[in-house]
Short mmCIF file of C-alpha atoms in Angstrom, two decimals:
data_model
loop_
_atom_site.label_atom_id
_atom_site.label_comp_id
_atom_site.label_asym_id
_atom_site.label_seq_id
_atom_site.Cartn_x
_atom_site.Cartn_y
_atom_site.Cartn_z
CA LYS A 1 -0.17 73.06 57.96
CA ALA A 2 -3.22 70.84 58.37
CA GLY A 3 -5.79 71.01 55.60
CA VAL A 4 -9.50 71.64 55.83
CA THR A 5 -11.19 69.00 57.96
CA GLN A 6 -14.84 67.99 57.92
CA THR A 7 -16.71 65.84 60.37
CA PRO A 8 -18.32 63.44 60.18
CA ARG A 9 -17.16 61.96 56.87
CA TYR A 10 -20.25 59.79 56.45
CA LEU A 11 -23.71 60.13 57.89
CA ILE A 12 -26.98 58.26 57.49
CA LYS A 13 -30.21 59.92 58.59
CA THR A 14 -33.91 59.37 58.03
CA ARG A 15 -36.44 61.78 56.54
CA GLY A 16 -37.60 64.44 58.95
CA GLN A 17 -34.48 64.37 61.10
CA GLN A 18 -31.99 67.19 61.29
CA VAL A 19 -28.24 67.11 60.84
CA THR A 20 -25.25 69.28 61.72
CA LEU A 21 -22.02 69.14 59.77
CA SER A 22 -18.76 70.68 60.91
CA CYS A 23 -15.86 72.27 59.05
CA SER A 24 -12.51 73.39 60.44
CA PRO A 25 -10.62 75.67 58.05
CA ILE A 26 -6.89 75.86 57.49
CA SER A 27 -5.26 77.73 60.35
CA GLY A 28 -5.32 81.46 59.61
CA HIS A 29 -8.12 81.24 57.05
CA ARG A 30 -11.08 83.39 57.96
CA SER A 31 -13.51 82.54 55.19
CA VAL A 32 -15.52 79.32 54.95
CA SER A 33 -17.89 78.37 52.15
CA TRP A 34 -20.23 75.42 51.86
CA TYR A 35 -21.26 73.52 48.74
CA GLN A 36 -23.63 70.68 47.92
CA GLN A 37 -22.80 68.13 45.23
CA THR A 38 -25.36 65.72 43.81
CA PRO A 39 -25.29 63.57 40.67
CA GLY A 40 -28.29 65.43 39.25
CA GLN A 41 -27.46 69.06 40.06
CA GLY A 42 -23.69 68.92 40.29
CA LEU A 43 -21.95 71.41 42.57
CA GLN A 44 -24.06 74.18 44.04
CA PHE A 45 -23.10 77.00 46.36
CA LEU A 46 -24.81 77.06 49.75
CA PHE A 47 -23.29 79.93 51.74
CA GLU A 48 -20.13 81.80 52.60
CA TYR A 49 -19.00 83.10 55.98
CA PHE A 50 -16.32 85.53 56.94
CA SER A 51 -15.57 86.67 60.48
CA GLU A 52 -18.78 85.08 61.79
CA THR A 53 -20.95 86.92 59.23
CA GLN A 54 -22.78 85.35 56.32
CA ARG A 55 -21.47 87.15 53.25
CA ASN A 56 -23.30 85.36 50.46
CA LYS A 57 -26.04 82.77 50.13
CA GLY A 58 -27.06 80.42 47.35
CA ASN A 59 -30.55 79.49 46.29
CA PHE A 60 -31.47 76.93 48.94
CA PRO A 61 -34.53 76.75 51.21
CA GLY A 62 -34.45 78.03 54.77
CA ARG A 63 -34.00 74.46 56.05
CA PHE A 64 -30.34 74.95 55.23
CA SER A 65 -28.54 77.20 57.67
CA GLY A 66 -25.04 77.79 58.87
CA ARG A 67 -22.87 79.70 61.24
CA GLN A 68 -19.25 80.52 61.87
CA PHE A 69 -17.56 80.73 65.23
CA SER A 70 -14.91 83.15 66.43
CA ASN A 71 -12.18 80.56 65.73
CA SER A 72 -13.41 80.42 62.08
CA ARG A 73 -14.80 76.90 62.45
CA SER A 74 -18.15 76.58 60.74
CA GLU A 75 -21.21 74.40 61.03
CA MET A 76 -24.08 73.88 58.68
CA ASN A 77 -27.45 72.52 59.70
CA VAL A 78 -30.18 70.94 57.64
CA SER A 79 -33.53 70.56 59.33
CA THR A 80 -36.45 68.33 58.33
CA LEU A 81 -34.32 66.23 56.01
CA GLU A 82 -35.70 65.17 52.64
CA LEU A 83 -34.53 62.34 50.39
CA GLY A 84 -33.19 64.93 47.95
CA ASP A 85 -30.79 66.25 50.56
CA SER A 86 -28.64 63.14 50.07
CA ALA A 87 -25.41 64.59 48.76
CA LEU A 88 -21.75 65.23 49.29
CA TYR A 89 -21.40 68.41 51.35
CA LEU A 90 -18.10 70.17 50.84
CA CYS A 91 -16.63 73.07 52.67
CA ALA A 92 -13.75 75.23 51.52
CA SER A 93 -11.68 77.82 53.29
CA SER A 94 -9.80 80.82 51.97
CA LEU A 95 -7.47 83.35 53.50
CA ALA A 96 -9.35 86.61 53.06
CA GLY A 97 -12.98 87.52 52.82
CA ARG A 98 -13.23 87.87 49.07
CA GLY A 99 -15.19 84.66 48.61
CA PHE A 100 -14.62 83.02 45.29
CA ARG A 101 -12.16 85.75 44.33
CA ASP A 102 -9.61 83.89 46.50
CA THR A 103 -8.13 80.43 46.02
CA GLN A 104 -10.41 77.90 47.71
CA TYR A 105 -9.03 74.98 49.72
CA PHE A 106 -11.55 72.17 49.88
CA GLY A 107 -12.17 69.64 52.61
CA PRO A 108 -12.81 65.95 51.90
CA GLY A 109 -16.56 66.35 52.27
CA THR A 110 -19.32 64.76 54.33
CA ARG A 111 -21.40 62.22 52.48
CA LEU A 112 -24.98 62.43 53.78
CA THR A 113 -27.50 59.71 52.97
CA VAL A 114 -31.14 60.32 53.81
CA LEU A 115 -33.33 57.21 53.98
CA LYS B 1 -29.58 76.41 30.14
CA ASN B 2 -26.70 76.31 32.58
CA GLU B 3 -25.07 79.71 32.93
CA VAL B 4 -21.67 78.01 32.72
CA GLU B 5 -21.18 75.66 29.80
CA GLN B 6 -18.34 73.16 29.67
CA SER B 7 -17.23 71.03 26.76
CA PRO B 8 -16.66 68.27 26.15
CA GLN B 9 -18.59 66.37 28.83
CA ASN B 10 -16.36 63.32 28.44
CA LEU B 11 -12.88 63.02 27.07
CA THR B 12 -10.58 60.06 26.58
CA ALA B 13 -6.95 60.40 25.61
CA GLN B 14 -3.79 58.40 25.21
CA GLU B 15 -0.89 59.20 27.50
CA GLY B 16 1.14 62.05 26.08
CA GLU B 17 -1.69 63.76 24.20
CA PHE B 18 -2.44 67.48 24.46
CA ILE B 19 -5.85 68.07 26.03
CA THR B 20 -8.16 71.10 25.96
CA ILE B 21 -11.28 71.63 28.05
CA ASN B 22 -13.48 74.64 27.37
CA CYS B 23 -15.71 76.80 29.55
CA SER B 24 -18.12 79.54 28.44
CA TYR B 25 -20.08 81.92 30.63
CA SER B 26 -22.73 84.51 29.99
CA VAL B 27 -22.03 87.92 31.56
CA GLY B 28 -19.41 89.83 33.50
CA ILE B 29 -17.43 87.89 36.06
CA SER B 30 -15.10 88.73 38.93
CA ALA B 31 -13.30 85.36 38.95
CA LEU B 32 -13.19 82.00 37.19
CA HIS B 33 -11.80 78.85 38.77
CA TRP B 34 -10.70 75.53 37.40
CA LEU B 35 -11.15 72.68 39.87
CA GLN B 36 -10.05 69.05 39.73
CA GLN B 37 -12.05 66.30 41.41
CA HIS B 38 -10.69 62.78 41.74
CA PRO B 39 -12.82 59.68 42.42
CA GLY B 40 -13.71 59.73 46.10
CA GLY B 41 -14.72 63.37 45.95
CA GLY B 42 -11.69 65.43 46.93
CA ILE B 43 -11.53 68.76 45.08
CA VAL B 44 -8.36 70.68 44.35
CA SER B 45 -8.32 74.23 43.07
CA LEU B 46 -6.02 74.35 40.02
CA PHE B 47 -6.30 77.97 38.91
CA MET B 48 -8.10 81.18 39.68
CA LEU B 49 -8.27 83.64 36.78
CA SER B 50 -9.68 87.07 36.19
CA SER B 51 -7.64 87.82 33.06
CA GLY B 52 -4.83 86.47 30.88
CA LYS B 53 -3.08 83.17 31.31
CA LYS B 54 -1.61 81.07 34.12
CA LYS B 55 0.70 78.05 34.00
CA HIS B 56 1.52 75.45 36.60
CA GLY B 57 3.64 72.53 35.50
CA ARG B 58 1.87 70.80 32.61
CA LEU B 59 -1.34 72.76 33.14
CA ILE B 60 -2.19 76.03 31.42
CA ALA B 61 -5.35 78.07 31.90
CA THR B 62 -6.41 80.99 29.74
CA ILE B 63 -9.33 83.36 29.81
CA ASN B 64 -10.70 85.70 27.15
CA ILE B 65 -12.90 88.28 28.85
CA GLN B 66 -14.30 89.73 25.62
CA GLU B 67 -15.37 86.30 24.35
CA LYS B 68 -16.46 85.10 27.84
CA HIS B 69 -14.48 81.93 27.40
CA SER B 70 -11.78 80.04 29.27
CA SER B 71 -9.72 76.99 28.39
CA LEU B 72 -7.76 74.51 30.46
CA HIS B 73 -4.93 72.79 28.63
CA ILE B 74 -2.99 69.74 29.78
CA THR B 75 0.26 69.08 27.96
CA ALA B 76 1.81 65.59 27.86
CA SER B 77 -1.20 64.04 29.60
CA HIS B 78 -0.67 61.23 32.08
CA PRO B 79 -3.03 58.61 33.57
CA ARG B 80 -2.84 60.43 36.91
CA ASP B 81 -4.56 63.40 35.20
CA SER B 82 -7.72 61.26 34.99
CA ALA B 83 -10.34 63.19 36.96
CA VAL B 84 -13.35 65.44 36.56
CA TYR B 85 -12.43 69.04 35.74
CA ILE B 86 -14.94 71.70 36.80
CA CYS B 87 -15.13 75.31 35.75
CA ALA B 88 -16.68 77.68 38.31
CA VAL B 89 -17.56 81.32 37.87
CA ARG B 90 -18.31 84.15 40.29
CA TYR B 91 -20.43 86.69 38.47
CA ASN B 92 -20.24 90.39 39.26
CA THR B 93 -23.65 89.95 40.89
CA ASP B 94 -21.90 87.64 43.43
CA LYS B 95 -23.79 84.69 41.98
CA LEU B 96 -21.60 81.59 42.00
CA ILE B 97 -22.20 78.95 39.31
CA PHE B 98 -20.41 75.69 38.58
CA GLY B 99 -20.15 73.94 35.24
CA THR B 100 -21.27 70.34 34.96
CA GLY B 101 -17.70 69.10 34.64
CA THR B 102 -15.59 67.29 32.08
CA ARG B 103 -14.69 63.68 32.84
CA LEU B 104 -11.19 62.97 31.54
CA GLN B 105 -9.69 59.50 31.23
CA VAL B 106 -6.09 59.14 30.13
CA PHE B 107 -4.99 55.66 29.13
CA PRO B 108 -1.37 54.43 29.17
#
Protein backbone atom coordinates (compact mmCIF):
# COMPACT_ATOMS: atom_id res chain seq x y z
CA LYS A 1 0.00 0.00 0.00
CA ALA A 2 1.33 3.45 -0.86
CA GLY A 3 2.04 5.73 2.07
CA VAL A 4 0.84 9.25 2.69
CA THR A 5 1.97 11.58 -0.08
CA GLN A 6 2.34 15.34 0.07
CA THR A 7 2.86 17.76 -2.76
CA PRO A 8 4.82 19.80 -3.37
CA ARG A 9 7.79 18.73 -1.24
CA TYR A 10 9.43 22.15 -1.32
CA LEU A 11 7.99 25.56 -1.94
CA ILE A 12 9.33 29.11 -1.89
CA LYS A 13 6.90 32.01 -1.68
CA THR A 14 7.09 35.70 -0.85
CA ARG A 15 5.27 37.59 1.89
CA GLY A 16 1.68 38.36 1.05
CA GLN A 17 1.22 35.48 -1.36
CA GLN A 18 -0.98 32.50 -0.69
CA VAL A 19 -0.16 28.82 -0.90
CA THR A 20 -2.03 25.53 -1.20
CA LEU A 21 -0.56 22.26 -0.01
CA SER A 22 -1.95 18.85 -0.85
CA CYS A 23 -2.09 15.57 1.05
CA SER A 24 -3.20 12.16 -0.21
CA PRO A 25 -3.87 9.70 2.61
CA ILE A 26 -3.24 5.98 2.63
CA SER A 27 -5.93 4.21 0.64
CA GLY A 28 -8.90 3.48 2.90
CA HIS A 29 -7.97 6.08 5.51
CA ARG A 30 -10.70 8.61 6.07
CA SER A 31 -9.06 10.97 8.54
CA VAL A 32 -6.41 13.56 7.68
CA SER A 33 -4.67 15.86 10.12
CA TRP A 34 -2.28 18.72 9.46
CA TYR A 35 0.65 19.88 11.58
CA GLN A 36 3.17 22.70 11.46
CA GLN A 37 6.75 22.21 12.63
CA THR A 38 9.14 25.09 13.25
CA PRO A 39 12.45 25.23 15.11
CA GLY A 40 11.01 27.69 17.63
CA GLN A 41 7.57 26.22 18.33
CA GLY A 42 8.14 22.58 17.50
CA LEU A 43 5.18 20.55 16.28
CA GLN A 44 1.77 22.16 16.47
CA PHE A 45 -1.62 20.82 15.47
CA LEU A 46 -3.45 22.72 12.73
CA PHE A 47 -6.65 20.81 11.97
CA GLU A 48 -8.22 17.41 11.52
CA TYR A 49 -10.71 16.28 8.90
CA PHE A 50 -12.90 13.24 8.69
CA SER A 51 -15.38 12.53 5.91
CA GLU A 52 -15.04 16.08 4.55
CA THR A 53 -15.83 17.66 7.94
CA GLN A 54 -13.41 19.55 10.14
CA ARG A 55 -13.42 17.70 13.44
CA ASN A 56 -10.86 19.65 15.44
CA LYS A 57 -8.83 22.82 15.04
CA GLY A 58 -5.66 24.09 16.65
CA ASN A 59 -4.88 27.61 17.72
CA PHE A 60 -3.94 29.20 14.40
CA PRO A 61 -5.25 32.39 12.77
CA GLY A 62 -7.97 32.31 10.13
CA ARG A 63 -5.33 32.66 7.39
CA PHE A 64 -4.86 28.93 7.78
CA SER A 65 -7.68 26.90 6.30
CA GLY A 66 -8.22 23.44 4.96
CA ARG A 67 -10.65 21.10 3.35
CA GLN A 68 -11.13 17.45 2.58
CA PHE A 69 -12.57 15.99 -0.57
CA SER A 70 -14.86 13.00 -1.00
CA ASN A 71 -11.86 10.79 -1.89
CA SER A 72 -10.27 11.78 1.48
CA ARG A 73 -7.55 13.86 -0.15
CA SER A 74 -6.99 17.07 1.74
CA GLU A 75 -5.64 20.51 1.01
CA MET A 76 -4.55 23.26 3.31
CA ASN A 77 -4.30 26.90 2.32
CA VAL A 78 -2.38 29.74 3.89
CA SER A 79 -3.30 33.20 2.72
CA THR A 80 -1.31 36.43 3.11
CA LEU A 81 1.89 34.60 3.95
CA GLU A 82 4.14 35.92 6.70
CA LEU A 83 7.82 35.18 7.32
CA GLY A 84 6.82 33.19 10.40
CA ASP A 85 4.84 30.76 8.27
CA SER A 86 8.11 29.25 7.06
CA ALA A 87 7.90 25.71 8.36
CA LEU A 88 7.63 22.04 7.61
CA TYR A 89 3.96 21.21 7.09
CA LEU A 90 3.12 17.60 7.80
CA CYS A 91 -0.04 15.72 7.20
CA ALA A 92 -1.01 12.39 8.71
CA SER A 93 -3.79 9.98 7.93
CA SER A 94 -5.56 7.46 10.12
CA LEU A 95 -8.14 4.78 9.48
CA ALA A 96 -11.08 5.95 11.55
CA GLY A 97 -12.31 9.30 12.71
CA ARG A 98 -10.97 9.21 16.23
CA GLY A 99 -8.23 11.73 15.56
CA PHE A 100 -5.20 11.27 17.73
CA ARG A 101 -6.82 8.26 19.38
CA ASP A 102 -5.78 6.28 16.28
CA THR A 103 -2.30 5.49 15.00
CA GLN A 104 -1.16 8.34 12.75
CA TYR A 105 0.71 7.70 9.50
CA PHE A 106 2.74 10.74 8.53
CA GLY A 107 3.66 12.03 5.10
CA PRO A 108 7.14 13.34 4.25
CA GLY A 109 6.07 16.95 4.66
CA THR A 110 6.14 20.10 2.56
CA ARG A 111 8.91 22.52 3.43
CA LEU A 112 7.62 26.07 2.90
CA THR A 113 10.01 29.01 2.84
CA VAL A 114 8.56 32.51 2.89
CA LEU A 115 10.90 35.28 1.73
CA LYS B 1 5.23 26.15 30.65
CA ASN B 2 4.65 23.52 28.00
CA GLU B 3 1.73 21.28 28.89
CA VAL B 4 3.83 18.28 27.84
CA GLU B 5 7.27 18.06 29.36
CA GLN B 6 9.95 15.76 27.98
CA SER B 7 13.30 14.90 29.49
CA PRO B 8 16.09 14.85 28.76
CA GLN B 9 16.29 17.29 25.85
CA ASN B 10 19.47 15.69 24.56
CA LEU B 11 20.86 12.25 25.13
CA THR B 12 24.03 10.56 23.95
CA ALA B 13 24.69 6.87 24.41
CA GLN B 14 27.10 4.15 23.43
CA GLU B 15 25.79 1.32 21.30
CA GLY B 16 24.21 -1.33 23.48
CA GLU B 17 23.14 0.97 26.31
CA PHE B 18 19.63 0.98 27.79
CA ILE B 19 17.90 4.31 27.16
CA THR B 20 14.93 5.96 28.87
CA ILE B 21 13.06 9.06 27.70
CA ASN B 22 10.40 10.57 29.93
CA CYS B 23 7.19 12.47 29.25
CA SER B 24 4.92 14.20 31.77
CA TYR B 25 1.55 15.80 31.14
CA SER B 26 -0.84 17.84 33.22
CA VAL B 27 -4.44 16.59 33.18
CA GLY B 28 -6.62 13.78 31.87
CA ILE B 29 -5.77 12.40 28.46
CA SER B 30 -7.45 10.16 25.92
CA ALA B 31 -4.23 9.07 24.19
CA LEU B 32 -0.46 9.50 24.29
CA HIS B 33 1.81 8.88 21.32
CA TRP B 34 5.51 8.36 20.96
CA LEU B 35 6.85 9.55 17.61
CA GLN B 36 10.27 9.17 16.01
CA GLN B 37 11.65 11.79 13.63
CA HIS B 38 14.81 11.18 11.63
CA PRO B 39 16.92 13.93 10.01
CA GLY B 40 15.09 15.04 6.89
CA GLY B 41 11.80 15.30 8.73
CA GLY B 42 9.99 12.00 8.28
CA ILE B 43 7.91 11.05 11.34
CA VAL B 44 7.01 7.52 12.34
CA SER B 45 4.47 6.69 14.99
CA LEU B 46 6.06 4.21 17.41
CA PHE B 47 3.33 3.69 19.99
CA MET B 48 -0.11 4.87 20.95
CA LEU B 49 -1.00 4.34 24.63
CA SER B 50 -3.97 5.00 26.83
CA SER B 51 -2.92 2.63 29.63
CA GLY B 52 -0.34 0.00 30.57
CA LYS B 53 2.64 -1.02 28.51
CA LYS B 54 3.44 -1.85 24.89
CA LYS B 55 6.49 -3.52 23.36
CA HIS B 56 7.73 -3.62 19.80
CA GLY B 57 11.11 -5.19 19.20
CA ARG B 58 13.68 -3.33 21.31
CA LEU B 59 11.24 -0.53 22.16
CA ILE B 60 9.00 -0.47 25.22
CA ALA B 61 6.53 2.25 26.15
CA THR B 62 4.77 2.56 29.48
CA ILE B 63 2.22 4.95 30.87
CA ASN B 64 1.15 5.64 34.46
CA ILE B 65 -2.21 7.40 34.37
CA GLN B 66 -2.24 8.26 38.08
CA GLU B 67 1.20 9.89 37.91
CA LYS B 68 0.53 11.43 34.44
CA HIS B 69 3.81 10.10 33.18
CA SER B 70 5.03 7.97 30.30
CA SER B 71 8.41 6.49 29.47
CA LEU B 72 9.96 5.21 26.26
CA HIS B 73 12.72 2.65 26.73
CA ILE B 74 15.16 1.44 24.10
CA THR B 75 17.04 -1.73 24.96
CA ALA B 76 20.39 -2.57 23.31
CA SER B 77 20.54 0.81 21.56
CA HIS B 78 21.98 1.02 18.06
CA PRO B 79 23.27 3.95 15.96
CA ARG B 80 20.20 3.64 13.73
CA ASP B 81 18.10 4.62 16.79
CA SER B 82 19.61 8.11 16.54
CA ALA B 83 16.64 10.43 16.00
CA VAL B 84 14.39 12.89 17.78
CA TYR B 85 11.73 11.23 19.91
CA ILE B 86 8.54 13.23 20.49
CA CYS B 87 5.80 12.63 23.00
CA ALA B 88 2.33 13.85 21.97
CA VAL B 89 -0.80 13.96 24.05
CA ARG B 90 -4.49 14.30 23.23
CA TYR B 91 -6.22 15.75 26.25
CA ASN B 92 -9.82 14.88 27.11
CA THR B 93 -10.66 18.42 25.99
CA ASP B 94 -9.51 17.34 22.47
CA LYS B 95 -6.54 19.67 22.78
CA LEU B 96 -3.49 18.15 21.10
CA ILE B 97 -0.05 19.06 22.45
CA PHE B 98 3.42 17.91 21.44
CA GLY B 99 6.51 17.77 23.62
CA THR B 100 9.64 19.56 22.50
CA GLY B 101 11.39 16.29 21.71
CA THR B 102 14.45 14.41 22.90
CA ARG B 103 17.42 14.30 20.54
CA LEU B 104 19.15 10.93 20.86
CA GLN B 105 22.56 10.13 19.43
CA VAL B 106 23.90 6.60 19.71
CA PHE B 107 27.58 6.14 18.94
CA PRO B 108 29.17 2.85 17.84
